[in-house]
Amino acid sequence: MKRIAIGLYAAATVALLVWGYYQAIFVAPDEATMHEVQRIFYYHVPSAMSAFLFFAVSLVGSIGFLASRRNYPEHAQRFDAWALAGAEVGVVFCSVVLVTGPIWGRRAWGIWWTWDARLTTTLILWLIYVSYLLLRRFAAGPQVQTLAAVLGIFGAIDVPIVYMANRWWRTQHPAPVFFGGPDSGIKDPRMLAAFGWNVLAWIAWGVLILGIRYYVERQSQKALAREALEALNQV
Amino acid sequence: MTRALWTHLVKDLRIEWRSREAVNSMLFFALLVVVLFSLSFDPQGAFSRDIAGGVLCVATMFASVSALNQAWAREIRHQVLDAQRMAPTPGADMFLAKVLANFLFVTVVQVVLAPVFVVMYNLRILGDAWKLALVLPFGTWALVANGTFFAALSIRSRNRELLLPLILFPIFMPALLAMVLATGSILTGDSDPSLWIKLLFGYDIIFTTVSLLLFEIVLHAE
Protein backbone atom coordinates (compact mmCIF):
# COMPACT_ATOMS: atom_id res chain seq x y z
CA MET A 1 0.00 0.00 0.00
CA LYS A 2 2.76 2.38 1.00
CA ARG A 3 4.69 1.53 -2.15
CA ILE A 4 1.68 2.25 -4.33
CA ALA A 5 1.15 5.59 -2.60
CA ILE A 6 4.79 6.56 -3.16
CA GLY A 7 4.62 5.44 -6.79
CA LEU A 8 1.44 7.47 -7.33
CA TYR A 9 3.01 10.49 -5.68
CA ALA A 10 6.11 10.19 -7.89
CA ALA A 11 3.97 9.86 -11.01
CA ALA A 12 1.88 12.88 -9.99
CA THR A 13 5.08 14.88 -9.39
CA VAL A 14 6.44 14.07 -12.84
CA ALA A 15 3.07 14.95 -14.37
CA LEU A 16 3.10 18.25 -12.47
CA LEU A 17 6.61 19.01 -13.73
CA VAL A 18 5.55 18.37 -17.34
CA TRP A 19 2.42 20.49 -16.87
CA GLY A 20 4.47 23.24 -15.26
CA TYR A 21 6.91 23.19 -18.16
CA TYR A 22 4.05 23.43 -20.65
CA GLN A 23 2.53 26.34 -18.73
CA ALA A 24 5.81 28.22 -18.42
CA ILE A 25 7.05 27.77 -21.98
CA PHE A 26 3.89 27.67 -24.09
CA VAL A 27 0.96 29.16 -22.17
CA ALA A 28 2.40 32.10 -20.25
CA PRO A 29 2.47 35.25 -22.40
CA ASP A 30 5.61 37.00 -23.55
CA GLU A 31 6.85 39.56 -21.02
CA ALA A 32 6.83 43.11 -22.39
CA THR A 33 10.39 44.24 -21.57
CA MET A 34 12.47 41.10 -21.03
CA HIS A 35 10.77 38.75 -23.55
CA GLU A 36 11.70 35.07 -23.63
CA VAL A 37 14.42 35.15 -21.03
CA GLN A 38 11.84 36.19 -18.45
CA ARG A 39 10.51 32.60 -18.53
CA ILE A 40 13.50 31.56 -16.44
CA PHE A 41 11.62 33.30 -13.63
CA TYR A 42 9.26 30.28 -13.51
CA TYR A 43 12.22 28.12 -12.52
CA HIS A 44 14.37 30.62 -10.63
CA VAL A 45 11.82 31.75 -8.04
CA PRO A 46 10.26 28.33 -7.31
CA SER A 47 13.79 26.95 -6.80
CA ALA A 48 14.60 29.78 -4.40
CA MET A 49 11.39 29.14 -2.47
CA SER A 50 12.16 25.40 -2.34
CA ALA A 51 15.72 26.06 -1.20
CA PHE A 52 14.52 28.16 1.72
CA LEU A 53 11.86 25.59 2.56
CA PHE A 54 14.37 22.72 2.67
CA PHE A 55 16.94 24.71 4.62
CA ALA A 56 14.14 25.34 7.12
CA VAL A 57 13.54 21.57 7.26
CA SER A 58 17.24 21.16 7.96
CA LEU A 59 17.13 23.74 10.76
CA VAL A 60 14.12 22.06 12.39
CA GLY A 61 15.94 18.74 12.10
CA SER A 62 19.06 20.18 13.74
CA ILE A 63 17.15 21.72 16.64
CA GLY A 64 15.09 18.57 17.06
CA PHE A 65 18.22 16.45 17.13
CA LEU A 66 19.85 18.54 19.84
CA ALA A 67 16.66 18.63 21.89
CA SER A 68 15.99 14.90 21.76
CA ARG A 69 19.43 13.29 21.56
CA ARG A 70 19.65 12.53 25.30
CA ASN A 71 16.18 11.25 26.10
CA TYR A 72 14.84 9.97 22.78
CA PRO A 73 17.79 8.63 20.78
CA GLU A 74 15.49 7.00 18.22
CA HIS A 75 13.71 10.30 17.50
CA ALA A 76 17.06 12.07 17.40
CA GLN A 77 18.24 9.76 14.61
CA ARG A 78 15.14 10.63 12.58
CA PHE A 79 15.67 14.35 13.17
CA ASP A 80 19.28 13.99 12.08
CA ALA A 81 18.26 12.26 8.87
CA TRP A 82 15.82 15.11 8.18
CA ALA A 83 18.54 17.67 8.84
CA LEU A 84 20.94 16.01 6.41
CA ALA A 85 18.31 15.39 3.72
CA GLY A 86 17.01 18.96 3.99
CA ALA A 87 20.49 20.44 3.68
CA GLU A 88 21.36 18.31 0.65
CA VAL A 89 18.16 18.98 -1.26
CA GLY A 90 18.35 22.66 -0.27
CA VAL A 91 21.88 22.92 -1.65
CA VAL A 92 20.73 21.43 -4.96
CA PHE A 93 17.88 23.95 -5.28
CA CYS A 94 20.16 26.76 -4.18
CA SER A 95 22.61 25.75 -6.90
CA VAL A 96 19.80 25.92 -9.45
CA VAL A 97 19.01 29.45 -8.24
CA LEU A 98 22.66 30.47 -8.53
CA VAL A 99 22.90 29.08 -12.06
CA THR A 100 19.61 30.39 -13.45
CA GLY A 101 20.09 33.83 -11.88
CA PRO A 102 23.21 34.83 -13.85
CA ILE A 103 21.72 33.46 -17.11
CA TRP A 104 18.81 35.84 -16.63
CA GLY A 105 21.03 38.64 -15.33
CA ARG A 106 23.24 38.49 -18.42
CA ARG A 107 20.23 39.34 -20.61
CA ALA A 108 18.34 41.65 -18.29
CA TRP A 109 21.19 43.58 -16.64
CA GLY A 110 23.97 42.91 -19.17
CA ILE A 111 26.16 41.37 -16.47
CA TRP A 112 26.46 37.84 -15.13
CA TRP A 113 26.90 38.68 -11.51
CA THR A 114 26.73 41.64 -9.16
CA TRP A 115 27.40 41.85 -5.43
CA ASP A 116 23.86 42.77 -4.62
CA ALA A 117 22.09 41.97 -1.34
CA ARG A 118 20.07 39.01 -2.41
CA LEU A 119 22.69 37.52 -4.72
CA THR A 120 25.37 37.72 -2.06
CA THR A 121 23.02 36.37 0.60
CA THR A 122 22.09 33.40 -1.57
CA LEU A 123 25.72 32.73 -2.38
CA ILE A 124 26.74 32.83 1.28
CA LEU A 125 23.75 30.69 2.20
CA TRP A 126 24.97 28.17 -0.36
CA LEU A 127 28.53 28.35 1.02
CA ILE A 128 27.29 27.82 4.58
CA TYR A 129 25.32 24.73 3.69
CA VAL A 130 28.12 23.33 1.54
CA SER A 131 30.40 23.74 4.55
CA TYR A 132 27.74 21.91 6.58
CA LEU A 133 27.88 19.01 4.12
CA LEU A 134 31.70 19.10 4.19
CA LEU A 135 31.64 18.85 7.98
CA ARG A 136 29.39 15.82 7.71
CA ARG A 137 31.83 14.27 5.27
CA PHE A 138 35.01 15.14 7.19
CA ALA A 139 34.09 14.58 10.80
CA ALA A 140 33.99 10.89 11.57
CA GLY A 141 32.29 8.93 14.29
CA PRO A 142 29.07 9.37 16.19
CA GLN A 143 29.75 12.97 17.29
CA VAL A 144 29.34 14.20 13.73
CA GLN A 145 25.57 14.45 14.16
CA THR A 146 25.85 16.74 17.17
CA LEU A 147 28.54 18.89 15.58
CA ALA A 148 26.60 19.18 12.33
CA ALA A 149 23.43 20.15 14.21
CA VAL A 150 25.33 22.94 15.99
CA LEU A 151 26.78 24.21 12.72
CA GLY A 152 23.31 24.04 11.14
CA ILE A 153 21.95 26.34 13.84
CA PHE A 154 24.89 28.73 13.46
CA GLY A 155 24.34 28.89 9.74
CA ALA A 156 20.65 29.63 10.11
CA ILE A 157 21.38 32.47 12.55
CA ASP A 158 23.89 33.90 10.12
CA VAL A 159 21.51 34.18 7.18
CA PRO A 160 19.41 37.16 8.37
CA ILE A 161 22.59 39.01 9.41
CA VAL A 162 24.13 38.42 6.00
CA TYR A 163 20.95 39.68 4.40
CA MET A 164 20.80 42.88 6.46
CA ALA A 165 24.51 43.55 5.95
CA ASN A 166 24.17 43.26 2.22
CA ARG A 167 20.99 45.29 2.07
CA TRP A 168 22.79 48.18 3.71
CA TRP A 169 25.66 47.66 1.36
CA ARG A 170 23.89 47.66 -2.01
CA THR A 171 20.85 46.30 -3.76
CA GLN A 172 20.26 45.70 -7.45
CA HIS A 173 18.05 42.61 -7.53
CA PRO A 174 14.53 43.43 -8.72
CA ALA A 175 12.16 44.40 -5.91
CA PRO A 176 10.21 41.48 -4.47
CA VAL A 177 7.49 40.37 -6.88
CA PHE A 178 5.22 39.39 -4.03
CA PHE A 179 4.48 41.48 -0.93
CA GLY A 180 6.81 44.17 -2.27
CA GLY A 181 4.42 47.12 -2.21
CA PRO A 182 1.24 48.29 -3.94
CA ASP A 183 2.62 47.74 -7.45
CA SER A 184 3.94 44.27 -6.82
CA GLY A 185 2.34 40.97 -7.77
CA ILE A 186 1.92 39.33 -11.15
CA LYS A 187 -0.87 41.01 -13.08
CA ASP A 188 -1.44 38.50 -15.89
CA PRO A 189 -3.47 35.50 -14.65
CA ARG A 190 -1.75 33.17 -17.15
CA MET A 191 1.66 34.16 -15.78
CA LEU A 192 0.40 33.67 -12.26
CA ALA A 193 -0.93 30.22 -13.18
CA ALA A 194 2.36 29.19 -14.79
CA PHE A 195 4.24 30.43 -11.74
CA GLY A 196 1.90 28.68 -9.30
CA TRP A 197 2.09 25.35 -11.13
CA ASN A 198 5.87 25.48 -11.18
CA VAL A 199 6.08 26.30 -7.48
CA LEU A 200 3.83 23.35 -6.75
CA ALA A 201 5.70 21.02 -9.11
CA TRP A 202 9.18 21.86 -7.85
CA ILE A 203 8.23 21.69 -4.20
CA ALA A 204 6.54 18.34 -4.84
CA TRP A 205 9.68 17.16 -6.62
CA GLY A 206 11.87 18.39 -3.76
CA VAL A 207 9.69 16.63 -1.20
CA LEU A 208 10.00 13.40 -3.20
CA ILE A 209 13.79 13.63 -3.30
CA LEU A 210 13.83 14.64 0.37
CA GLY A 211 11.81 11.56 1.24
CA ILE A 212 14.11 9.28 -0.75
CA ARG A 213 17.21 10.85 0.78
CA TYR A 214 15.69 10.53 4.26
CA TYR A 215 14.95 6.86 3.62
CA VAL A 216 18.50 6.18 2.39
CA GLU A 217 19.99 7.96 5.42
CA ARG A 218 17.76 6.01 7.80
CA GLN A 219 18.86 2.75 6.16
CA SER A 220 22.53 3.64 6.55
CA GLN A 221 21.92 4.68 10.19
CA LYS A 222 20.27 1.32 10.83
CA ALA A 223 23.09 -0.52 9.09
CA LEU A 224 25.62 1.30 11.28
CA ALA A 225 23.65 0.47 14.42
CA ARG A 226 23.45 -3.18 13.34
CA GLU A 227 27.19 -3.34 12.74
CA ALA A 228 27.88 -1.79 16.12
CA LEU A 229 25.58 -4.31 17.79
CA GLU A 230 27.26 -7.24 16.02
CA ALA A 231 30.68 -5.97 17.03
CA LEU A 232 29.45 -5.80 20.63
CA ASN A 233 28.10 -9.35 20.47
CA GLN A 234 31.38 -10.71 19.21
CA VAL A 235 33.34 -9.33 22.14
CA MET B 1 34.80 36.57 36.51
CA THR B 2 34.80 33.08 37.95
CA ARG B 3 37.90 31.35 39.23
CA ALA B 4 37.79 28.60 36.61
CA LEU B 5 37.81 31.18 33.85
CA TRP B 6 40.72 32.98 35.43
CA THR B 7 42.69 29.75 35.85
CA HIS B 8 42.15 28.79 32.22
CA LEU B 9 43.10 32.24 31.04
CA VAL B 10 46.29 32.38 33.09
CA LYS B 11 47.23 28.89 31.92
CA ASP B 12 46.73 29.77 28.25
CA LEU B 13 48.64 33.02 28.59
CA ARG B 14 51.48 31.29 30.41
CA ILE B 15 51.79 28.58 27.75
CA GLU B 16 51.87 31.25 25.09
CA TRP B 17 54.39 33.34 27.02
CA ARG B 18 56.75 30.38 27.25
CA SER B 19 56.48 29.23 23.65
CA ARG B 20 55.28 32.35 21.78
CA GLU B 21 54.14 29.94 19.08
CA ALA B 22 50.80 31.51 18.25
CA VAL B 23 51.81 35.15 18.20
CA ASN B 24 55.01 34.58 16.25
CA SER B 25 53.45 32.38 13.59
CA MET B 26 50.47 34.72 13.22
CA LEU B 27 52.67 37.76 12.98
CA PHE B 28 54.87 36.28 10.30
CA PHE B 29 51.92 34.90 8.38
CA ALA B 30 50.06 38.23 8.45
CA LEU B 31 53.20 40.02 7.36
CA LEU B 32 53.53 37.61 4.45
CA VAL B 33 49.92 38.22 3.40
CA VAL B 34 50.44 41.99 3.53
CA VAL B 35 53.61 41.73 1.42
CA LEU B 36 51.93 39.36 -1.04
CA PHE B 37 49.00 41.73 -1.47
CA SER B 38 51.24 44.74 -2.00
CA LEU B 39 53.24 42.82 -4.60
CA SER B 40 50.15 41.71 -6.48
CA PHE B 41 48.22 45.00 -6.35
CA ASP B 42 50.98 47.63 -6.23
CA PRO B 43 49.07 49.93 -3.87
CA GLN B 44 49.64 53.65 -4.32
CA GLY B 45 47.77 56.80 -3.30
CA ALA B 46 44.00 56.67 -3.10
CA PHE B 47 43.92 53.07 -4.30
CA SER B 48 46.01 51.90 -1.36
CA ARG B 49 43.51 53.54 1.02
CA ASP B 50 40.65 51.75 -0.73
CA ILE B 51 42.09 48.27 -0.38
CA ALA B 52 44.10 48.66 2.84
CA GLY B 53 41.15 47.92 5.17
CA GLY B 54 40.31 44.76 3.30
CA VAL B 55 43.92 43.58 3.21
CA LEU B 56 44.39 44.13 6.94
CA CYS B 57 41.19 42.25 7.81
CA VAL B 58 41.86 39.35 5.46
CA ALA B 59 45.46 39.09 6.65
CA THR B 60 44.30 38.92 10.28
CA MET B 61 41.67 36.37 9.34
CA PHE B 62 44.07 34.01 7.60
CA ALA B 63 46.69 34.42 10.27
CA SER B 64 44.35 33.74 13.17
CA VAL B 65 43.20 30.42 11.72
CA SER B 66 46.62 28.87 12.33
CA ALA B 67 46.62 30.04 15.95
CA LEU B 68 43.03 28.95 16.56
CA ASN B 69 43.82 25.44 15.40
CA GLN B 70 46.72 25.33 17.85
CA ALA B 71 44.55 26.56 20.71
CA TRP B 72 42.67 23.27 20.96
CA ALA B 73 45.24 20.93 19.44
CA ARG B 74 47.34 21.72 22.50
CA GLU B 75 44.57 20.35 24.75
CA ILE B 76 44.35 17.08 22.82
CA ARG B 77 47.83 15.94 23.81
CA HIS B 78 47.89 13.67 26.87
CA GLN B 79 44.07 13.62 26.87
CA VAL B 80 43.90 17.01 28.59
CA LEU B 81 40.60 17.77 26.87
CA ASP B 82 39.04 14.57 28.20
CA ALA B 83 40.17 15.50 31.69
CA GLN B 84 38.62 18.93 31.28
CA ARG B 85 35.36 17.44 30.10
CA MET B 86 35.20 15.53 33.38
CA ALA B 87 36.07 18.58 35.49
CA PRO B 88 33.06 19.96 37.37
CA THR B 89 33.41 23.48 35.93
CA PRO B 90 31.15 24.90 33.25
CA GLY B 91 32.51 24.52 29.73
CA ALA B 92 31.55 28.12 29.03
CA ASP B 93 34.35 29.26 31.36
CA MET B 94 36.95 27.36 29.40
CA PHE B 95 35.55 28.66 26.15
CA LEU B 96 35.51 32.27 27.29
CA ALA B 97 39.06 32.00 28.63
CA LYS B 98 40.27 30.66 25.30
CA VAL B 99 38.46 33.44 23.45
CA LEU B 100 40.00 36.08 25.70
CA ALA B 101 43.48 34.62 25.32
CA ASN B 102 43.23 34.40 21.54
CA PHE B 103 41.71 37.87 21.42
CA LEU B 104 44.80 39.16 23.20
CA PHE B 105 47.13 37.34 20.80
CA VAL B 106 45.39 38.63 17.69
CA THR B 107 45.27 42.14 19.13
CA VAL B 108 49.02 42.03 19.79
CA VAL B 109 49.53 40.96 16.19
CA GLN B 110 47.38 43.83 14.94
CA VAL B 111 49.13 46.39 17.09
CA VAL B 112 52.54 45.25 15.84
CA LEU B 113 51.35 44.97 12.27
CA ALA B 114 49.58 48.33 12.05
CA PRO B 115 52.70 50.54 11.80
CA VAL B 116 54.28 48.20 9.24
CA PHE B 117 51.06 48.38 7.34
CA VAL B 118 50.88 52.16 7.41
CA VAL B 119 54.46 52.33 6.12
CA MET B 120 54.11 49.76 3.37
CA TYR B 121 50.85 51.16 2.05
CA ASN B 122 51.82 54.83 2.54
CA LEU B 123 48.62 55.39 4.46
CA ARG B 124 47.29 58.68 5.70
CA ILE B 125 44.03 58.23 7.58
CA LEU B 126 41.43 60.72 6.36
CA GLY B 127 38.53 59.77 8.65
CA ASP B 128 38.26 59.58 12.45
CA ALA B 129 41.23 57.40 13.36
CA TRP B 130 39.93 56.74 16.89
CA LYS B 131 37.04 54.77 15.45
CA LEU B 132 39.55 52.12 14.39
CA ALA B 133 39.89 51.43 18.11
CA LEU B 134 36.25 50.28 18.00
CA VAL B 135 36.22 48.51 14.67
CA LEU B 136 39.32 46.37 15.09
CA PRO B 137 38.47 44.98 18.57
CA PHE B 138 34.86 44.28 17.58
CA GLY B 139 35.95 42.59 14.37
CA THR B 140 38.68 40.63 16.11
CA TRP B 141 36.25 39.50 18.78
CA ALA B 142 33.82 38.28 16.10
CA LEU B 143 36.63 36.36 14.42
CA VAL B 144 38.09 34.90 17.57
CA ALA B 145 34.81 33.99 19.30
CA ASN B 146 33.53 32.13 16.25
CA GLY B 147 36.96 30.76 15.43
CA THR B 148 37.49 29.32 18.90
CA PHE B 149 34.05 27.77 18.78
CA PHE B 150 34.53 26.18 15.39
CA ALA B 151 38.05 25.06 16.23
CA ALA B 152 36.56 23.16 19.17
CA LEU B 153 33.92 21.81 16.82
CA SER B 154 36.38 20.57 14.21
CA ILE B 155 39.02 19.35 16.64
CA ARG B 156 37.95 15.72 16.66
CA SER B 157 37.50 15.37 12.93
CA ARG B 158 39.96 14.03 10.42
CA ASN B 159 42.03 16.80 8.74
CA ARG B 160 40.88 19.39 11.28
CA GLU B 161 43.38 21.98 10.08
CA LEU B 162 41.59 22.00 6.77
CA LEU B 163 38.09 21.96 8.19
CA LEU B 164 38.30 25.04 10.43
CA PRO B 165 38.61 27.68 7.67
CA LEU B 166 36.01 25.86 5.58
CA ILE B 167 33.33 26.21 8.23
CA LEU B 168 34.52 29.45 9.85
CA PHE B 169 34.80 31.68 6.78
CA PRO B 170 31.21 31.37 5.48
CA ILE B 171 29.79 32.18 8.94
CA PHE B 172 32.27 35.01 9.44
CA MET B 173 31.47 36.71 6.12
CA PRO B 174 28.97 39.34 7.34
CA ALA B 175 31.39 40.41 10.08
CA LEU B 176 34.23 40.55 7.57
CA LEU B 177 32.11 42.68 5.26
CA ALA B 178 31.24 45.06 8.10
CA MET B 179 34.86 45.18 9.28
CA VAL B 180 36.25 45.85 5.81
CA LEU B 181 33.67 48.52 4.99
CA ALA B 182 34.11 50.22 8.37
CA THR B 183 37.93 50.32 8.11
CA GLY B 184 37.65 51.42 4.50
CA SER B 185 35.36 54.29 5.30
CA ILE B 186 37.58 55.37 8.20
CA LEU B 187 40.69 55.32 6.01
CA THR B 188 39.12 57.19 3.11
CA GLY B 189 36.87 59.41 5.24
CA ASP B 190 34.17 59.16 2.55
CA SER B 191 31.30 57.82 4.62
CA ASP B 192 30.19 57.27 8.18
CA PRO B 193 31.25 53.87 9.55
CA SER B 194 28.86 53.90 12.55
CA LEU B 195 26.30 51.61 10.88
CA TRP B 196 28.97 48.96 10.32
CA ILE B 197 30.29 49.33 13.85
CA LYS B 198 26.76 48.72 15.12
CA LEU B 199 26.42 45.68 12.89
CA LEU B 200 29.73 44.31 14.18
CA PHE B 201 28.61 44.90 17.75
CA GLY B 202 25.31 43.12 17.14
CA TYR B 203 27.12 40.24 15.45
CA ASP B 204 29.45 39.94 18.44
CA ILE B 205 26.57 39.87 20.92
CA ILE B 206 24.54 37.32 18.96
CA PHE B 207 27.33 34.91 18.17
CA THR B 208 29.04 35.10 21.55
CA THR B 209 25.72 34.30 23.21
CA VAL B 210 24.99 31.39 20.88
CA SER B 211 28.54 30.06 21.26
CA LEU B 212 28.31 30.19 25.05
CA LEU B 213 24.97 28.39 24.95
CA LEU B 214 26.05 25.68 22.53
CA PHE B 215 29.63 25.17 23.66
CA GLU B 216 28.69 22.61 26.30
CA ILE B 217 27.06 20.49 23.58
CA VAL B 218 30.13 20.67 21.36
CA LEU B 219 32.48 19.90 24.24
CA HIS B 220 30.54 16.81 25.26
CA ALA B 221 29.66 15.62 21.77
CA GLU B 222 30.27 11.90 21.46
Short mmCIF file of C-alpha atoms in Angstrom, two decimals, chain A residues 30-193:
data_model
loop_
_atom_site.label_atom_id
_atom_site.label_comp_id
_atom_site.label_asym_id
_atom_site.label_seq_id
_atom_site.Cartn_x
_atom_site.Cartn_y
_atom_site.Cartn_z
CA ASP A 30 5.61 37.00 -23.55
CA GLU A 31 6.85 39.56 -21.02
CA ALA A 32 6.83 43.11 -22.39
CA THR A 33 10.39 44.24 -21.57
CA MET A 34 12.47 41.10 -21.03
CA HIS A 35 10.77 38.75 -23.55
CA GLU A 36 11.70 35.07 -23.63
CA VAL A 37 14.42 35.15 -21.03
CA GLN A 38 11.84 36.19 -18.45
CA ARG A 39 10.51 32.60 -18.53
CA ILE A 40 13.50 31.56 -16.44
CA PHE A 41 11.62 33.30 -13.63
CA TYR A 42 9.26 30.28 -13.51
CA TYR A 43 12.22 28.12 -12.52
CA HIS A 44 14.37 30.62 -10.63
CA VAL A 45 11.82 31.75 -8.04
CA PRO A 46 10.26 28.33 -7.31
CA SER A 47 13.79 26.95 -6.80
CA ALA A 48 14.60 29.78 -4.40
CA MET A 49 11.39 29.14 -2.47
CA SER A 50 12.16 25.40 -2.34
CA ALA A 51 15.72 26.06 -1.20
CA PHE A 52 14.52 28.16 1.72
CA LEU A 53 11.86 25.59 2.56
CA PHE A 54 14.37 22.72 2.67
CA PHE A 55 16.94 24.71 4.62
CA ALA A 56 14.14 25.34 7.12
CA VAL A 57 13.54 21.57 7.26
CA SER A 58 17.24 21.16 7.96
CA LEU A 59 17.13 23.74 10.76
CA VAL A 60 14.12 22.06 12.39
CA GLY A 61 15.94 18.74 12.10
CA SER A 62 19.06 20.18 13.74
CA ILE A 63 17.15 21.72 16.64
CA GLY A 64 15.09 18.57 17.06
CA PHE A 65 18.22 16.45 17.13
CA LEU A 66 19.85 18.54 19.84
CA ALA A 67 16.66 18.63 21.89
CA SER A 68 15.99 14.90 21.76
CA ARG A 69 19.43 13.29 21.56
CA ARG A 70 19.65 12.53 25.30
CA ASN A 71 16.18 11.25 26.10
CA TYR A 72 14.84 9.97 22.78
CA PRO A 73 17.79 8.63 20.78
CA GLU A 74 15.49 7.00 18.22
CA HIS A 75 13.71 10.30 17.50
CA ALA A 76 17.06 12.07 17.40
CA GLN A 77 18.24 9.76 14.61
CA ARG A 78 15.14 10.63 12.58
CA PHE A 79 15.67 14.35 13.17
CA ASP A 80 19.28 13.99 12.08
CA ALA A 81 18.26 12.26 8.87
CA TRP A 82 15.82 15.11 8.18
CA ALA A 83 18.54 17.67 8.84
CA LEU A 84 20.94 16.01 6.41
CA ALA A 85 18.31 15.39 3.72
CA GLY A 86 17.01 18.96 3.99
CA ALA A 87 20.49 20.44 3.68
CA GLU A 88 21.36 18.31 0.65
CA VAL A 89 18.16 18.98 -1.26
CA GLY A 90 18.35 22.66 -0.27
CA VAL A 91 21.88 22.92 -1.65
CA VAL A 92 20.73 21.43 -4.96
CA PHE A 93 17.88 23.95 -5.28
CA CYS A 94 20.16 26.76 -4.18
CA SER A 95 22.61 25.75 -6.90
CA VAL A 96 19.80 25.92 -9.45
CA VAL A 97 19.01 29.45 -8.24
CA LEU A 98 22.66 30.47 -8.53
CA VAL A 99 22.90 29.08 -12.06
CA THR A 100 19.61 30.39 -13.45
CA GLY A 101 20.09 33.83 -11.88
CA PRO A 102 23.21 34.83 -13.85
CA ILE A 103 21.72 33.46 -17.11
CA TRP A 104 18.81 35.84 -16.63
CA GLY A 105 21.03 38.64 -15.33
CA ARG A 106 23.24 38.49 -18.42
CA ARG A 107 20.23 39.34 -20.61
CA ALA A 108 18.34 41.65 -18.29
CA TRP A 109 21.19 43.58 -16.64
CA GLY A 110 23.97 42.91 -19.17
CA ILE A 111 26.16 41.37 -16.47
CA TRP A 112 26.46 37.84 -15.13
CA TRP A 113 26.90 38.68 -11.51
CA THR A 114 26.73 41.64 -9.16
CA TRP A 115 27.40 41.85 -5.43
CA ASP A 116 23.86 42.77 -4.62
CA ALA A 117 22.09 41.97 -1.34
CA ARG A 118 20.07 39.01 -2.41
CA LEU A 119 22.69 37.52 -4.72
CA THR A 120 25.37 37.72 -2.06
CA THR A 121 23.02 36.37 0.60
CA THR A 122 22.09 33.40 -1.57
CA LEU A 123 25.72 32.73 -2.38
CA ILE A 124 26.74 32.83 1.28
CA LEU A 125 23.75 30.69 2.20
CA TRP A 126 24.97 28.17 -0.36
CA LEU A 127 28.53 28.35 1.02
CA ILE A 128 27.29 27.82 4.58
CA TYR A 129 25.32 24.73 3.69
CA VAL A 130 28.12 23.33 1.54
CA SER A 131 30.40 23.74 4.55
CA TYR A 132 27.74 21.91 6.58
CA LEU A 133 27.88 19.01 4.12
CA LEU A 134 31.70 19.10 4.19
CA LEU A 135 31.64 18.85 7.98
CA ARG A 136 29.39 15.82 7.71
CA ARG A 137 31.83 14.27 5.27
CA PHE A 138 35.01 15.14 7.19
CA ALA A 139 34.09 14.58 10.80
CA ALA A 140 33.99 10.89 11.57
CA GLY A 141 32.29 8.93 14.29
CA PRO A 142 29.07 9.37 16.19
CA GLN A 143 29.75 12.97 17.29
CA VAL A 144 29.34 14.20 13.73
CA GLN A 145 25.57 14.45 14.16
CA THR A 146 25.85 16.74 17.17
CA LEU A 147 28.54 18.89 15.58
CA ALA A 148 26.60 19.18 12.33
CA ALA A 149 23.43 20.15 14.21
CA VAL A 150 25.33 22.94 15.99
CA LEU A 151 26.78 24.21 12.72
CA GLY A 152 23.31 24.04 11.14
CA ILE A 153 21.95 26.34 13.84
CA PHE A 154 24.89 28.73 13.46
CA GLY A 155 24.34 28.89 9.74
CA ALA A 156 20.65 29.63 10.11
CA ILE A 157 21.38 32.47 12.55
CA ASP A 158 23.89 33.90 10.12
CA VAL A 159 21.51 34.18 7.18
CA PRO A 160 19.41 37.16 8.37
CA ILE A 161 22.59 39.01 9.41
CA VAL A 162 24.13 38.42 6.00
CA TYR A 163 20.95 39.68 4.40
CA MET A 164 20.80 42.88 6.46
CA ALA A 165 24.51 43.55 5.95
CA ASN A 166 24.17 43.26 2.22
CA ARG A 167 20.99 45.29 2.07
CA TRP A 168 22.79 48.18 3.71
CA TRP A 169 25.66 47.66 1.36
CA ARG A 170 23.89 47.66 -2.01
CA THR A 171 20.85 46.30 -3.76
CA GLN A 172 20.26 45.70 -7.45
CA HIS A 173 18.05 42.61 -7.53
CA PRO A 174 14.53 43.43 -8.72
CA ALA A 175 12.16 44.40 -5.91
CA PRO A 176 10.21 41.48 -4.47
CA VAL A 177 7.49 40.37 -6.88
CA PHE A 178 5.22 39.39 -4.03
CA PHE A 179 4.48 41.48 -0.93
CA GLY A 180 6.81 44.17 -2.27
CA GLY A 181 4.42 47.12 -2.21
CA PRO A 182 1.24 48.29 -3.94
CA ASP A 183 2.62 47.74 -7.45
CA SER A 184 3.94 44.27 -6.82
CA GLY A 185 2.34 40.97 -7.77
CA ILE A 186 1.92 39.33 -11.15
CA LYS A 187 -0.87 41.01 -13.08
CA ASP A 188 -1.44 38.50 -15.89
CA PRO A 189 -3.47 35.50 -14.65
CA ARG A 190 -1.75 33.17 -17.15
CA MET A 191 1.66 34.16 -15.78
CA LEU A 192 0.40 33.67 -12.26
CA ALA A 193 -0.93 30.22 -13.18
#
